[in-house]
CSV table of C-alpha atoms and ligand atoms in Angstrom, one decimal:
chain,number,residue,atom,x,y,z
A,1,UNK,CA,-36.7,-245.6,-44.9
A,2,UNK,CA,-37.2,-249.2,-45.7
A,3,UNK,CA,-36.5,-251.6,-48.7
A,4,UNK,CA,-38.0,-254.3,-50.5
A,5,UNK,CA,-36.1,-257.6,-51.7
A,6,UNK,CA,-36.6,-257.1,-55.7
A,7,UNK,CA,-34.5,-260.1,-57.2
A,8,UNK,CA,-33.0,-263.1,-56.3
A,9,UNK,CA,-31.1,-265.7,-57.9
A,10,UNK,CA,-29.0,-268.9,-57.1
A,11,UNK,CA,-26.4,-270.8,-58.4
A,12,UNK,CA,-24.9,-274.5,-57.5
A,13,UNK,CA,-21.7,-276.2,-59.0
A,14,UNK,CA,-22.8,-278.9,-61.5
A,15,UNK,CA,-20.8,-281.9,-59.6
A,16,UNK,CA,-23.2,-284.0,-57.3
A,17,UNK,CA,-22.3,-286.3,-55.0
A,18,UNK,CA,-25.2,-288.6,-53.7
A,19,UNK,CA,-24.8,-290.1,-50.4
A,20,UNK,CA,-24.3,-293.2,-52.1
A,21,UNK,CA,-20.5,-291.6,-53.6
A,22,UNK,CA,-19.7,-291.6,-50.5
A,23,UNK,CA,-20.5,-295.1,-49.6
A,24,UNK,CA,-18.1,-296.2,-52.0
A,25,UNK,CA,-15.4,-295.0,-50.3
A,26,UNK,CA,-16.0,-294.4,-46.6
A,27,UNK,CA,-17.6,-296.3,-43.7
A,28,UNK,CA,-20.9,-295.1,-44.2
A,29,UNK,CA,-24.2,-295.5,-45.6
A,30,UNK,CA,-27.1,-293.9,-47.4
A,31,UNK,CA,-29.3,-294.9,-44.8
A,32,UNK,CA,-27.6,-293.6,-41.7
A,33,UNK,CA,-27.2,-290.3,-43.4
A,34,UNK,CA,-30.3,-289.9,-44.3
A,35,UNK,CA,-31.7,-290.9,-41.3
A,36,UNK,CA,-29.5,-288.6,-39.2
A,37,UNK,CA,-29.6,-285.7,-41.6
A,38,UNK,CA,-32.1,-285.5,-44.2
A,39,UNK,CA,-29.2,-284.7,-46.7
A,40,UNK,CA,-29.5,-287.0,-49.7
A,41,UNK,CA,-27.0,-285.2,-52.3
A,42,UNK,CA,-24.5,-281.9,-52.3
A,43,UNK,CA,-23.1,-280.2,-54.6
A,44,UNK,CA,-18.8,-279.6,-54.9
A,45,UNK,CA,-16.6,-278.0,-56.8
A,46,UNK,CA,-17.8,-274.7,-56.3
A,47,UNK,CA,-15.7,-271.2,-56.1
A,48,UNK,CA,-16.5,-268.6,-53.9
A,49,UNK,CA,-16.4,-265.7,-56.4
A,50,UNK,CA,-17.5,-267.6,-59.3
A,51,UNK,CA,-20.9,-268.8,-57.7
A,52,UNK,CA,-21.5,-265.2,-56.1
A,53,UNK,CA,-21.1,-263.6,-59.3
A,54,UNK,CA,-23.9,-266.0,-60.9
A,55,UNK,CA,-25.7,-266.1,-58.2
A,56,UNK,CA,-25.4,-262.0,-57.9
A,57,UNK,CA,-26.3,-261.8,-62.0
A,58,UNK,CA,-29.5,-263.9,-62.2
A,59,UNK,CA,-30.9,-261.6,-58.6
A,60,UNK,CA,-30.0,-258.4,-60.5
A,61,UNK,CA,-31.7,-259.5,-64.0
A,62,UNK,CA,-34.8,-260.3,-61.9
A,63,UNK,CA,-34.6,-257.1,-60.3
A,64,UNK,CA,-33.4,-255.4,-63.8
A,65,UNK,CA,-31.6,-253.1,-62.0
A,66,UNK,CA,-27.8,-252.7,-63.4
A,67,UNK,CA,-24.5,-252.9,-61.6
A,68,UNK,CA,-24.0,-249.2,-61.4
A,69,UNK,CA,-27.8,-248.7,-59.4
A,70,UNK,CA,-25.8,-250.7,-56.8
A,71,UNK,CA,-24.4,-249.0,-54.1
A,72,UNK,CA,-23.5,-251.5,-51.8
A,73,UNK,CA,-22.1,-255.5,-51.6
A,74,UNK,CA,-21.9,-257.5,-49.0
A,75,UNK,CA,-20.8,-260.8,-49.7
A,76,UNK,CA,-21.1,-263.5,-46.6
A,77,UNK,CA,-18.7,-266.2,-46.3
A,78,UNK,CA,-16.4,-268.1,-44.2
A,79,UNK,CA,-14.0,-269.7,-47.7
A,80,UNK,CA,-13.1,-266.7,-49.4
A,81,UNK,CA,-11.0,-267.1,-52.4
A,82,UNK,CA,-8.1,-265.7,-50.9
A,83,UNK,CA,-7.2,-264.4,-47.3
A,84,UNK,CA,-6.6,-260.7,-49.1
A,85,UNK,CA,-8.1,-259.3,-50.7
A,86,UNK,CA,-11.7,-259.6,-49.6
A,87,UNK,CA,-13.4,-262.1,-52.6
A,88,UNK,CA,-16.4,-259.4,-52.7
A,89,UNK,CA,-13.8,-256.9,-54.5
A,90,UNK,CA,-13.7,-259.9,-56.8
A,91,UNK,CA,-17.6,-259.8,-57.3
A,92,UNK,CA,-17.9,-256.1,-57.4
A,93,UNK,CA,-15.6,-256.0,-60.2
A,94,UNK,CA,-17.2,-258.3,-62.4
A,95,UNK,CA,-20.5,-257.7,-61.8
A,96,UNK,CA,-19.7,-253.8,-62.7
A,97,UNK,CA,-21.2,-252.6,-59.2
A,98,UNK,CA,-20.7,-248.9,-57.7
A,99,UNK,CA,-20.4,-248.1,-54.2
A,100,UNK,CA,-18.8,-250.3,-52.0
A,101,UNK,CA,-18.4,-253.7,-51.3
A,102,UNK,CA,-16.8,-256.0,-48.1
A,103,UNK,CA,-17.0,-259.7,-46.7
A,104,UNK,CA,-19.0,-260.5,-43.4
A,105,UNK,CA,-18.2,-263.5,-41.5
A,106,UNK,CA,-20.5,-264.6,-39.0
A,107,UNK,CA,-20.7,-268.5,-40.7
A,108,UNK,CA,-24.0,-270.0,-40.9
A,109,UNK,CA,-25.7,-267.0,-39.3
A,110,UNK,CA,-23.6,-264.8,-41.8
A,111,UNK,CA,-26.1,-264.0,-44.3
A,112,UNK,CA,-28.8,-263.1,-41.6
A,113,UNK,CA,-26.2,-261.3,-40.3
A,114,UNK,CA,-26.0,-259.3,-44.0
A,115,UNK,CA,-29.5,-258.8,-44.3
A,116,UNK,CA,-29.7,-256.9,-41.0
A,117,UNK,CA,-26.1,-254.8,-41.8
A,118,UNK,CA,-27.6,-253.9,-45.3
A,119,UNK,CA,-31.0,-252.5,-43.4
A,120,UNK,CA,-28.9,-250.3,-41.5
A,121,UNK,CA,-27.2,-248.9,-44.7
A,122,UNK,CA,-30.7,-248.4,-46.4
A,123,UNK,CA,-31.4,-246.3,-43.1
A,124,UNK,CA,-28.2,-244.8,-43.8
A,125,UNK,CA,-29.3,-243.3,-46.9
A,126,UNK,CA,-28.1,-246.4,-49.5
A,127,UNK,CA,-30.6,-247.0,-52.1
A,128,UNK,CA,-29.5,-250.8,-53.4
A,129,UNK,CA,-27.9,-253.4,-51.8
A,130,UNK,CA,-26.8,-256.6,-52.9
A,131,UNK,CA,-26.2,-259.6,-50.3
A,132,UNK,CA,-24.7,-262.5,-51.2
A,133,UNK,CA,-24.0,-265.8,-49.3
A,134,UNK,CA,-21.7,-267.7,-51.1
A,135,UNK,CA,-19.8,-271.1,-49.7
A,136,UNK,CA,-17.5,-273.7,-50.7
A,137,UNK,CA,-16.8,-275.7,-46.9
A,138,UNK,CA,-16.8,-279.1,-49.4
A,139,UNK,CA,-12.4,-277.9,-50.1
A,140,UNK,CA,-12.6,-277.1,-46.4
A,141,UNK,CA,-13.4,-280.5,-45.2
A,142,UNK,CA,-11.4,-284.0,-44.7
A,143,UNK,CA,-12.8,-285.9,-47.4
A,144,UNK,CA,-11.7,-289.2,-45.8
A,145,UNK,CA,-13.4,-288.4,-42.3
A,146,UNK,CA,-17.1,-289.4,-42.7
A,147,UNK,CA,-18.3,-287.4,-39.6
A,148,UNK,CA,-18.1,-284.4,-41.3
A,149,UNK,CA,-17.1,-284.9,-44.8
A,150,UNK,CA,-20.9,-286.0,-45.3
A,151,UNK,CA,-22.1,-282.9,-43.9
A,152,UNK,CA,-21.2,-279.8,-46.3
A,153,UNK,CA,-21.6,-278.3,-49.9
A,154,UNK,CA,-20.9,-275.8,-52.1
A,155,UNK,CA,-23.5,-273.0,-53.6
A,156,UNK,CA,-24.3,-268.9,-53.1
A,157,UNK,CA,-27.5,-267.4,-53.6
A,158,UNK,CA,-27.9,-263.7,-53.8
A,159,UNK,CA,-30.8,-260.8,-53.3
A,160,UNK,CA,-31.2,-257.4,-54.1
A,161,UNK,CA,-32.7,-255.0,-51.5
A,162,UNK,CA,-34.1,-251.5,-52.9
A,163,UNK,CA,-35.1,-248.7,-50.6
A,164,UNK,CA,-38.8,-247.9,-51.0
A,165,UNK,CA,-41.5,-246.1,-48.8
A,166,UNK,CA,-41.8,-249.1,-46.8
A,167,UNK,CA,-41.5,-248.3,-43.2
A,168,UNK,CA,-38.7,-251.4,-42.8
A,169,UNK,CA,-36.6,-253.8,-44.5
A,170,UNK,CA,-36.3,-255.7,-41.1
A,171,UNK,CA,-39.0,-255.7,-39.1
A,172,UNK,CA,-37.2,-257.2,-36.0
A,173,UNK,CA,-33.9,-259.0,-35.8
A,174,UNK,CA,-31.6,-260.7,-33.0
A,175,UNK,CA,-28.1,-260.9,-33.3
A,176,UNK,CA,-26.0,-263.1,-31.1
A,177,UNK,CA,-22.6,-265.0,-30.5
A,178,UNK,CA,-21.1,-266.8,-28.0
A,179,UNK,CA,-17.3,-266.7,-28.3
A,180,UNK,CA,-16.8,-269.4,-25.7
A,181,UNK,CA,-18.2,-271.7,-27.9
A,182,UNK,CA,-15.4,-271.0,-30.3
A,183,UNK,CA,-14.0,-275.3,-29.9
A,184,UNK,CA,-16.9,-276.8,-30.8
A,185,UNK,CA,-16.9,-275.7,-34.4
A,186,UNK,CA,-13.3,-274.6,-35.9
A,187,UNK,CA,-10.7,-274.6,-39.2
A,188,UNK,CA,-7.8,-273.7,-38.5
A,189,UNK,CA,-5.9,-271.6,-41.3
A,190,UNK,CA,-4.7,-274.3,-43.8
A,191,UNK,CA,-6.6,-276.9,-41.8
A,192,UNK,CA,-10.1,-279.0,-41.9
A,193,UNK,CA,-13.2,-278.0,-40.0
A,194,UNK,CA,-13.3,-280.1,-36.8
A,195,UNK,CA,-17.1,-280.1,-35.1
A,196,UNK,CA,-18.3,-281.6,-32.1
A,197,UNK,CA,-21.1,-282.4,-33.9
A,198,UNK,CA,-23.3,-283.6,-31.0
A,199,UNK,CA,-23.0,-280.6,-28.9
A,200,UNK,CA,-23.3,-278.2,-32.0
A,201,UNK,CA,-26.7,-280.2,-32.7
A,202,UNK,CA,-27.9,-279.3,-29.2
A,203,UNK,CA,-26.4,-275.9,-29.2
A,204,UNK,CA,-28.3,-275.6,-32.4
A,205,UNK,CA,-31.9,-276.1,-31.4
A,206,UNK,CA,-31.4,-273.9,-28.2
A,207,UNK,CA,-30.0,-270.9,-29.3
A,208,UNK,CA,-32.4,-270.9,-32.4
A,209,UNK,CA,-35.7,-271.6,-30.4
A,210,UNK,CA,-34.4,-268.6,-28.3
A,211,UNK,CA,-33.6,-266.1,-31.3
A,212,UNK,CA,-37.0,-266.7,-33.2
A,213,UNK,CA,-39.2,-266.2,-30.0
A,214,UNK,CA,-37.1,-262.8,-29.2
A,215,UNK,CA,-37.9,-261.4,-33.0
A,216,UNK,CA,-41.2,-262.7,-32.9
A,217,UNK,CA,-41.9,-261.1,-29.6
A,218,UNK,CA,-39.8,-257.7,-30.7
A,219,UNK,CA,-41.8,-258.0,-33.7
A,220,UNK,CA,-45.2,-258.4,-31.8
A,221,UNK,CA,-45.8,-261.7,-34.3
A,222,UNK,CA,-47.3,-264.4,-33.3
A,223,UNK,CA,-46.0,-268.1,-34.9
A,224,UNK,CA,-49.0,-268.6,-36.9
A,225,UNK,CA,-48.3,-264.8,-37.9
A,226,UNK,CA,-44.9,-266.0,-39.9
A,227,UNK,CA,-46.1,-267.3,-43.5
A,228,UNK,CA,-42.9,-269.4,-44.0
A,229,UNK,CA,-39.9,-270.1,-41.7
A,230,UNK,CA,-36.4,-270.4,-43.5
A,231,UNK,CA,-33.9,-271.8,-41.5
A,232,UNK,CA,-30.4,-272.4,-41.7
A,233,UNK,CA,-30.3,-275.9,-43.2
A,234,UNK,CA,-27.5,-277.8,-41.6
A,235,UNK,CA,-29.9,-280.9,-40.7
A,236,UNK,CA,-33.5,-281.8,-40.9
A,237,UNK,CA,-33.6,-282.9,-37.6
A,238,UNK,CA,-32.1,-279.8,-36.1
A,239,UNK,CA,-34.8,-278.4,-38.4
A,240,UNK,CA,-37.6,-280.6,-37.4
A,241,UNK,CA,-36.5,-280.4,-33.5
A,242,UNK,CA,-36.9,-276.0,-33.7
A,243,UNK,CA,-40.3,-276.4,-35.2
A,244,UNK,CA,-41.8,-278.8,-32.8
A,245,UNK,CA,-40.9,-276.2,-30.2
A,246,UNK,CA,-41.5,-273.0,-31.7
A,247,UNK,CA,-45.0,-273.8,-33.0
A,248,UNK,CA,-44.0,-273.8,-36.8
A,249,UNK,CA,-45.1,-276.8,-39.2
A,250,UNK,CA,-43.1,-278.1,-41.8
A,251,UNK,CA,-45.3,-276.9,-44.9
A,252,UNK,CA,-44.5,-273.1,-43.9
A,253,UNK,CA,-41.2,-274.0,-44.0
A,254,UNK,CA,-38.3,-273.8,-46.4
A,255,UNK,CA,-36.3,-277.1,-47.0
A,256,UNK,CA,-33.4,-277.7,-49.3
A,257,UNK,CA,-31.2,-279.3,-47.2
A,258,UNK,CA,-31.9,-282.7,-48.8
A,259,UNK,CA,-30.4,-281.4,-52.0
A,260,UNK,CA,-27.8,-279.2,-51.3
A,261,UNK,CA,-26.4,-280.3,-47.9
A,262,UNK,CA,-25.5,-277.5,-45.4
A,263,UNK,CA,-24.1,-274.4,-47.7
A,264,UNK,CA,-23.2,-272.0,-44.4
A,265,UNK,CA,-23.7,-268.7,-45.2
A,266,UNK,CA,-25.8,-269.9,-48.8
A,267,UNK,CA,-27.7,-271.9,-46.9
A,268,UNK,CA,-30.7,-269.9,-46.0
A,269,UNK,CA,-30.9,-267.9,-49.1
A,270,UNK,CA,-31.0,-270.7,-50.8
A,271,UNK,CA,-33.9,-272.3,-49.1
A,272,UNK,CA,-35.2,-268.6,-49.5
A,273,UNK,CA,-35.0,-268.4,-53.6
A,274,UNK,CA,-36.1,-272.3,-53.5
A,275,UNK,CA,-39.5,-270.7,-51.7
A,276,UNK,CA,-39.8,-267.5,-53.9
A,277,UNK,CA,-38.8,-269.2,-57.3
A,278,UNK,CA,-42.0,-271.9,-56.1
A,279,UNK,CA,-44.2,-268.3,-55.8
A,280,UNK,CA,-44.4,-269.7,-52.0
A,281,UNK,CA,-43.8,-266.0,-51.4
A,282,UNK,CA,-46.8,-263.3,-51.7
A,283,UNK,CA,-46.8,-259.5,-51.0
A,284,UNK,CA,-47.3,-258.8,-46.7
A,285,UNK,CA,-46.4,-261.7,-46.1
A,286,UNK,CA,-43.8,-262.2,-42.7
A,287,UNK,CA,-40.6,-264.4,-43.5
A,288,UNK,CA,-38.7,-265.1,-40.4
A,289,UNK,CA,-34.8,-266.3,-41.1
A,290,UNK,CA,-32.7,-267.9,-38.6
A,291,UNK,CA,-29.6,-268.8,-38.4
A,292,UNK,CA,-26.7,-270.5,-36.3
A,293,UNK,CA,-23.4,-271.5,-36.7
A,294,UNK,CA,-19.2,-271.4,-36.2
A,295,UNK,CA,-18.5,-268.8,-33.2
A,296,UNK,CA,-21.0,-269.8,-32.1
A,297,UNK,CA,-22.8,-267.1,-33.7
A,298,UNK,CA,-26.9,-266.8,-34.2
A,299,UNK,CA,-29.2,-264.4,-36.0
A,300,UNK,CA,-32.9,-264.4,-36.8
A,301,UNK,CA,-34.6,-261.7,-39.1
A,302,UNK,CA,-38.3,-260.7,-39.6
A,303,UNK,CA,-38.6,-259.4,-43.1
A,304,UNK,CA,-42.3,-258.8,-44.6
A,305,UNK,CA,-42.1,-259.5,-48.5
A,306,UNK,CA,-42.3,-256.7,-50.6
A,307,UNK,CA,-43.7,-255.6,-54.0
A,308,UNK,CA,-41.4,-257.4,-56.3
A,309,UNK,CA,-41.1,-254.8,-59.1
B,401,UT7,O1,-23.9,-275.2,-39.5
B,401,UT7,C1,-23.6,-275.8,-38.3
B,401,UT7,C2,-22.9,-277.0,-38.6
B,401,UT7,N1,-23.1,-278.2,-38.0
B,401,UT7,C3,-24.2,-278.8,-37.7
B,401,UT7,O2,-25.3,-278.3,-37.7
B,401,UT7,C4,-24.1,-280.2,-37.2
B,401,UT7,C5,-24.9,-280.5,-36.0
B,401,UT7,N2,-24.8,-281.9,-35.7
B,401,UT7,C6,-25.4,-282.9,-36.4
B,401,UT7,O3,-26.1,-282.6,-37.4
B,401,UT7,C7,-25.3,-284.3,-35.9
B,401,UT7,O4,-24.8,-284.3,-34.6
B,401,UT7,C8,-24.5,-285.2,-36.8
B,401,UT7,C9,-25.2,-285.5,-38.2
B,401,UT7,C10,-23.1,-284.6,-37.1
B,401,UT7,C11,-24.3,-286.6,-36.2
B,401,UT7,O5,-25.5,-287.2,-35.9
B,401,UT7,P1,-25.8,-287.8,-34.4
B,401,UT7,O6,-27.2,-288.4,-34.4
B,401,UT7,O7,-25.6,-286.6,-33.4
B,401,UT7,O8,-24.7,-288.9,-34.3
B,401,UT7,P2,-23.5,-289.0,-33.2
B,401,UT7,O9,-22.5,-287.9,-33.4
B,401,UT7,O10,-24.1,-289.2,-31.9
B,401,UT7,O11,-22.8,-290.4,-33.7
B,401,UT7,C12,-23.5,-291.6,-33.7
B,401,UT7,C13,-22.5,-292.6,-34.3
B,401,UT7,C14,-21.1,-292.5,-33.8
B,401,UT7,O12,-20.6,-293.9,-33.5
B,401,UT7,P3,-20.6,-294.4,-32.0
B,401,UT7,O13,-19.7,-293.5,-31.3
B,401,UT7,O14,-22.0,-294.4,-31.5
B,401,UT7,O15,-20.0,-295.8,-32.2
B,401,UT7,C15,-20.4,-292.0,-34.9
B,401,UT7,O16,-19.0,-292.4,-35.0
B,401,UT7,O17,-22.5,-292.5,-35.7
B,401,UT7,C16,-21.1,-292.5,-36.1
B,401,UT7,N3,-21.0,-291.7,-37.3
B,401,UT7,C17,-21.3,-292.2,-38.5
B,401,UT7,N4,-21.7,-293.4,-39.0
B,401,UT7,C18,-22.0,-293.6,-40.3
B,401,UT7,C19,-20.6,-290.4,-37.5
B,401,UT7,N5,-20.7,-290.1,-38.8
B,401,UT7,C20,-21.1,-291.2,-39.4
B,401,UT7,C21,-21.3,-291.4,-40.8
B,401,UT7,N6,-21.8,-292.7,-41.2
B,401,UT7,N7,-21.2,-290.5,-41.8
């Protein structure tokens, strides 16, 4: 049994901050975060729930399925509302869904992480899924320290997944972490996210270069067999830097990160409803999702795009 993504939809908090905000008030500059990053603006303000659920409403009116044809939620994030109860009770409520519902947090990897849990519960005999990342690391950051406050936003973007005839919903996936890693990206509870940003940088590139050539080997794809790459977007260059050694150019590629800044777990579906709201995204073709992050975890996903309706 395999599934089809049928909807998608998106939502960002209407407060932008430009890189040239934070030039106003911190020892920084438009220039060198652009140069560094790609990132020219985020988004902030943001609640975990309250961009879900939007972000969960616009996917299922595309799909025009209702809340009760859901019969599973899983909701990725690292800033829940609230430490209990899991925020996706929250979004299951008010988006009027059946079955049931939990939070999965793998950060930055977290909603490739989803995408591969929910294919195992289509296999499982589930007929619609909804996945949701949805992140707000802008309240989990110092504001005053410019190495990182420059470096995160708010958003969620959602998808629904119905079984079909398909053979898969994933056509090949890796899944990996690396506990020991745990220091160079961390919040502590009630605390700011501290990163070594360097090393996560070269962390980055490694352990992603690795993950897409294992699914595109498990998969028995070739690069030029992937019709457009969506990465995690934490930085261009880390984006630019996995390319040039995978084999992937930039125009089959899905970039946001210049407008929404790294979102964690919304980052790649994001980039992903950016590509399919552009009708970037055509039936047969591969998609290939990868992401890295806090742990440090990894995951990359092979999906081949479905009929839409
Ligand atoms: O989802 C996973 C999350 N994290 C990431 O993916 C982040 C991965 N890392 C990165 O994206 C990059 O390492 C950064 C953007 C964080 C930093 O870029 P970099 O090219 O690695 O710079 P750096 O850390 O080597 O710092 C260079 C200099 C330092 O000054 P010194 O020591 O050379 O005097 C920093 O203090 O740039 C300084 N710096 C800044 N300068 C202006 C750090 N942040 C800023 C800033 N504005 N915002």
């Amino acid at each position: 049994m395999g599934g089809s993504i049928v909807g998608w939809g998106a939502h960002l908090p209407e407060l932008v901050v430009t890189n040239h905000d934070f030039a106003k008030r911190l020892d920084t500059s438009d220039e060198w975060i652009t140069e560094r990053t790609g990132i020219e603006e985020r988004r902030m303000g943001g609640v975990c729930s309250t961009m879900a659920i939007e972000a969960g409403k616009i996917a299922m009116a595309r799909a025009g399925v209702t809340g009760k044809e859901i019969d599973i939620l899983i909701l990725a994030t690292t800033s829940p509302d609230q430490a209990i109860p899991a925020t996706s009770s929250r979004v299951h409520a008010e988006l009027g869904l059946s079955g049931g519902a939990f939070d999965l947090n793998a950060a930055c990897a977290g909603f490739a992480y989803a995408l591969v849990t929910a294919d195992g519960l289509l296999k499982t005999g589930h007929r619609c899924a909804l996945v949701i990342g949805s992140d707000t690391l802008s309240s989990a950051t110092d504001q005053e320290d410019r190495s990182t406050a420059i470096l995160f936003g708010d958003g969620a973007a959602a998808v629904v997944i119905k079984a079909d005839d398909s053979p898969n919903f994933i056509v090949a996936y890796d899944l990996g972490v690396d506990g020991t890693l745990g220091d160079l990206l961390y919040q502590n509870h009630g605390g700011y996210i501290h990163m070594d940003g360097r090393e996560v940088f070269r962390r980055a590139v490694r352990a992603e270069v690795d993950s897409i050539s294992t699914v595109l080997e498990r998969a028995d794809l070739k690069p030029s067999d992937i019709s457009l790459f969506v990465p995690h977007q934490a930085n261009l260059r880390i984006i630019e830097a996995v390319n040039q050694r995978v084999g992937f150019s930039i125009d089959n590629t899905a970039v946001v990160v210049d407008k929404t800044d790294n979102t964690s777990a919304a980052s790649i579906p994001l980039a992903l409803v950016a590509a399919a709201d552009a009708g970037r995204l055509h039936e047969g073709d591969y998609v290939l999702m990868s992401g890295f992050g806090a742990g440090m975890t990894w995951a990359s996903a092979i999906i081949q795009w479905g009929p839409t309706k």
